[in-house]
Amino acid sequence: RSPRVPSDDHLWFSTGFTYRLREHVDLDVGYTYILVKDGDVDLVGTFGERTAGSVDVHFHVFAVGATFRF
């Protein structure tokens, strides 16, 4: 497991909605929360350097978009 991308088993929660602003314009909003299982890091690099420890990782992702219809 690398400390740069400590991916493992995870839970993924998402929600979102679309709001019609005008007849031809929609606003889309989304949110995702990703909870990665806690785990250990033990990595030996190219030059023999070692990175060891544990990680507690979670992500928050926000998205906003608009749709214009002509």
PDB file of C-alpha atoms in Angstrom:
ATOM      1  CA  ARG A   1       0.000   0.000   0.000  1.00  0.00           C
ATOM      2  CA  SER A   2       1.414   3.349  -1.049  1.00  0.00           C
ATOM      3  CA  PRO A   3       0.950   6.489   1.100  1.00  0.00           C
ATOM      4  CA  ARG A   4       0.257   8.506  -2.080  1.00  0.00           C
ATOM      5  CA  VAL A   5      -2.771   6.399  -3.065  1.00  0.00           C
ATOM      6  CA  PRO A   6      -3.710   4.381   0.044  1.00  0.00           C
ATOM      7  CA  SER A   7      -6.650   2.619  -1.578  1.00  0.00           C
ATOM      8  CA  ASP A   8      -8.158  -0.428   0.095  1.00  0.00           C
ATOM      9  CA  ASP A   9     -11.667  -1.609   0.921  1.00  0.00           C
ATOM     10  CA  HIS A  10     -13.921   1.438   0.981  1.00  0.00           C
ATOM     11  CA  LEU A  11     -17.481   2.653   1.389  1.00  0.00           C
ATOM     12  CA  TRP A  12     -18.854   5.116  -1.156  1.00  0.00           C
ATOM     13  CA  PHE A  13     -21.852   7.370  -0.413  1.00  0.00           C
ATOM     14  CA  SER A  14     -23.254   9.716  -3.068  1.00  0.00           C
ATOM     15  CA  THR A  15     -26.193  12.037  -3.470  1.00  0.00           C
ATOM     16  CA  GLY A  16     -27.224  14.779  -5.828  1.00  0.00           C
ATOM     17  CA  PHE A  17     -30.064  16.754  -7.331  1.00  0.00           C
ATOM     18  CA  THR A  18     -31.057  18.781 -10.347  1.00  0.00           C
ATOM     19  CA  TYR A  19     -32.807  22.133  -9.991  1.00  0.00           C
ATOM     20  CA  ARG A  20     -34.511  23.743 -12.975  1.00  0.00           C
ATOM     21  CA  LEU A  21     -33.558  27.433 -12.926  1.00  0.00           C
ATOM     22  CA  ARG A  22     -35.420  28.329 -16.114  1.00  0.00           C
ATOM     23  CA  GLU A  23     -37.165  26.478 -18.910  1.00  0.00           C
ATOM     24  CA  HIS A  24     -33.877  25.800 -20.715  1.00  0.00           C
ATOM     25  CA  VAL A  25     -31.378  25.870 -17.818  1.00  0.00           C
ATOM     26  CA  ASP A  26     -30.766  23.177 -15.155  1.00  0.00           C
ATOM     27  CA  LEU A  27     -28.331  23.280 -12.243  1.00  0.00           C
ATOM     28  CA  ASP A  28     -26.862  19.929 -11.136  1.00  0.00           C
ATOM     29  CA  VAL A  29     -25.222  19.447  -7.724  1.00  0.00           C
ATOM     30  CA  GLY A  30     -23.565  16.295  -6.413  1.00  0.00           C
ATOM     31  CA  TYR A  31     -21.696  15.160  -3.315  1.00  0.00           C
ATOM     32  CA  THR A  32     -19.705  11.980  -2.657  1.00  0.00           C
ATOM     33  CA  TYR A  33     -18.070  10.800   0.564  1.00  0.00           C
ATOM     34  CA  ILE A  34     -15.553   7.949   0.334  1.00  0.00           C
ATOM     35  CA  LEU A  35     -14.395   6.235   3.527  1.00  0.00           C
ATOM     36  CA  VAL A  36     -11.321   4.016   3.049  1.00  0.00           C
ATOM     37  CA  LYS A  37     -10.590   1.205   5.496  1.00  0.00           C
ATOM     38  CA  ASP A  38      -7.740   2.111   7.892  1.00  0.00           C
ATOM     39  CA  GLY A  39      -4.547   0.283   7.075  1.00  0.00           C
ATOM     40  CA  ASP A  40      -0.808   0.060   7.304  1.00  0.00           C
ATOM     41  CA  VAL A  41       1.807   1.426   4.914  1.00  0.00           C
ATOM     42  CA  ASP A  42       5.120  -0.354   4.482  1.00  0.00           C
ATOM     43  CA  LEU A  43       6.948   0.738   1.346  1.00  0.00           C
ATOM     44  CA  VAL A  44      10.609   0.380   0.347  1.00  0.00           C
ATOM     45  CA  GLY A  45      11.659   2.821  -2.358  1.00  0.00           C
ATOM     46  CA  THR A  46      14.108   2.545  -5.240  1.00  0.00           C
ATOM     47  CA  PHE A  47      17.071   3.699  -3.161  1.00  0.00           C
ATOM     48  CA  GLY A  48      16.227   1.606  -0.088  1.00  0.00           C
ATOM     49  CA  GLU A  49      14.352   4.351   1.775  1.00  0.00           C
ATOM     50  CA  ARG A  50      11.463   3.033   3.825  1.00  0.00           C
ATOM     51  CA  THR A  51       8.071   4.573   4.554  1.00  0.00           C
ATOM     52  CA  ALA A  52       6.075   2.868   7.283  1.00  0.00           C
ATOM     53  CA  GLY A  53       3.035   3.854   9.305  1.00  0.00           C
ATOM     54  CA  SER A  54      -0.724   3.780   9.236  1.00  0.00           C
ATOM     55  CA  VAL A  55      -3.280   5.788   7.304  1.00  0.00           C
ATOM     56  CA  ASP A  56      -6.793   7.055   8.005  1.00  0.00           C
ATOM     57  CA  VAL A  57      -8.245   8.190   4.677  1.00  0.00           C
ATOM     58  CA  HIS A  58     -11.514   9.760   3.589  1.00  0.00           C
ATOM     59  CA  PHE A  59     -12.495  11.929   0.631  1.00  0.00           C
ATOM     60  CA  HIS A  60     -15.114  14.614   0.058  1.00  0.00           C
ATOM     61  CA  VAL A  61     -16.031  15.282  -3.575  1.00  0.00           C
ATOM     62  CA  PHE A  62     -18.320  18.152  -4.595  1.00  0.00           C
ATOM     63  CA  ALA A  63     -19.553  18.691  -8.147  1.00  0.00           C
ATOM     64  CA  VAL A  64     -21.618  21.439  -9.759  1.00  0.00           C
ATOM     65  CA  GLY A  65     -22.727  21.538 -13.363  1.00  0.00           C
ATOM     66  CA  ALA A  66     -25.188  23.326 -15.592  1.00  0.00           C
ATOM     67  CA  THR A  67     -27.214  22.184 -18.582  1.00  0.00           C
ATOM     68  CA  PHE A  68     -28.283  24.670 -21.248  1.00  0.00           C
ATOM     69  CA  ARG A  69     -30.808  23.524 -23.863  1.00  0.00           C
ATOM     70  CA  PHE A  70     -31.236  25.381 -27.157  1.00  0.00           C
TER      71      PHE A  70
END
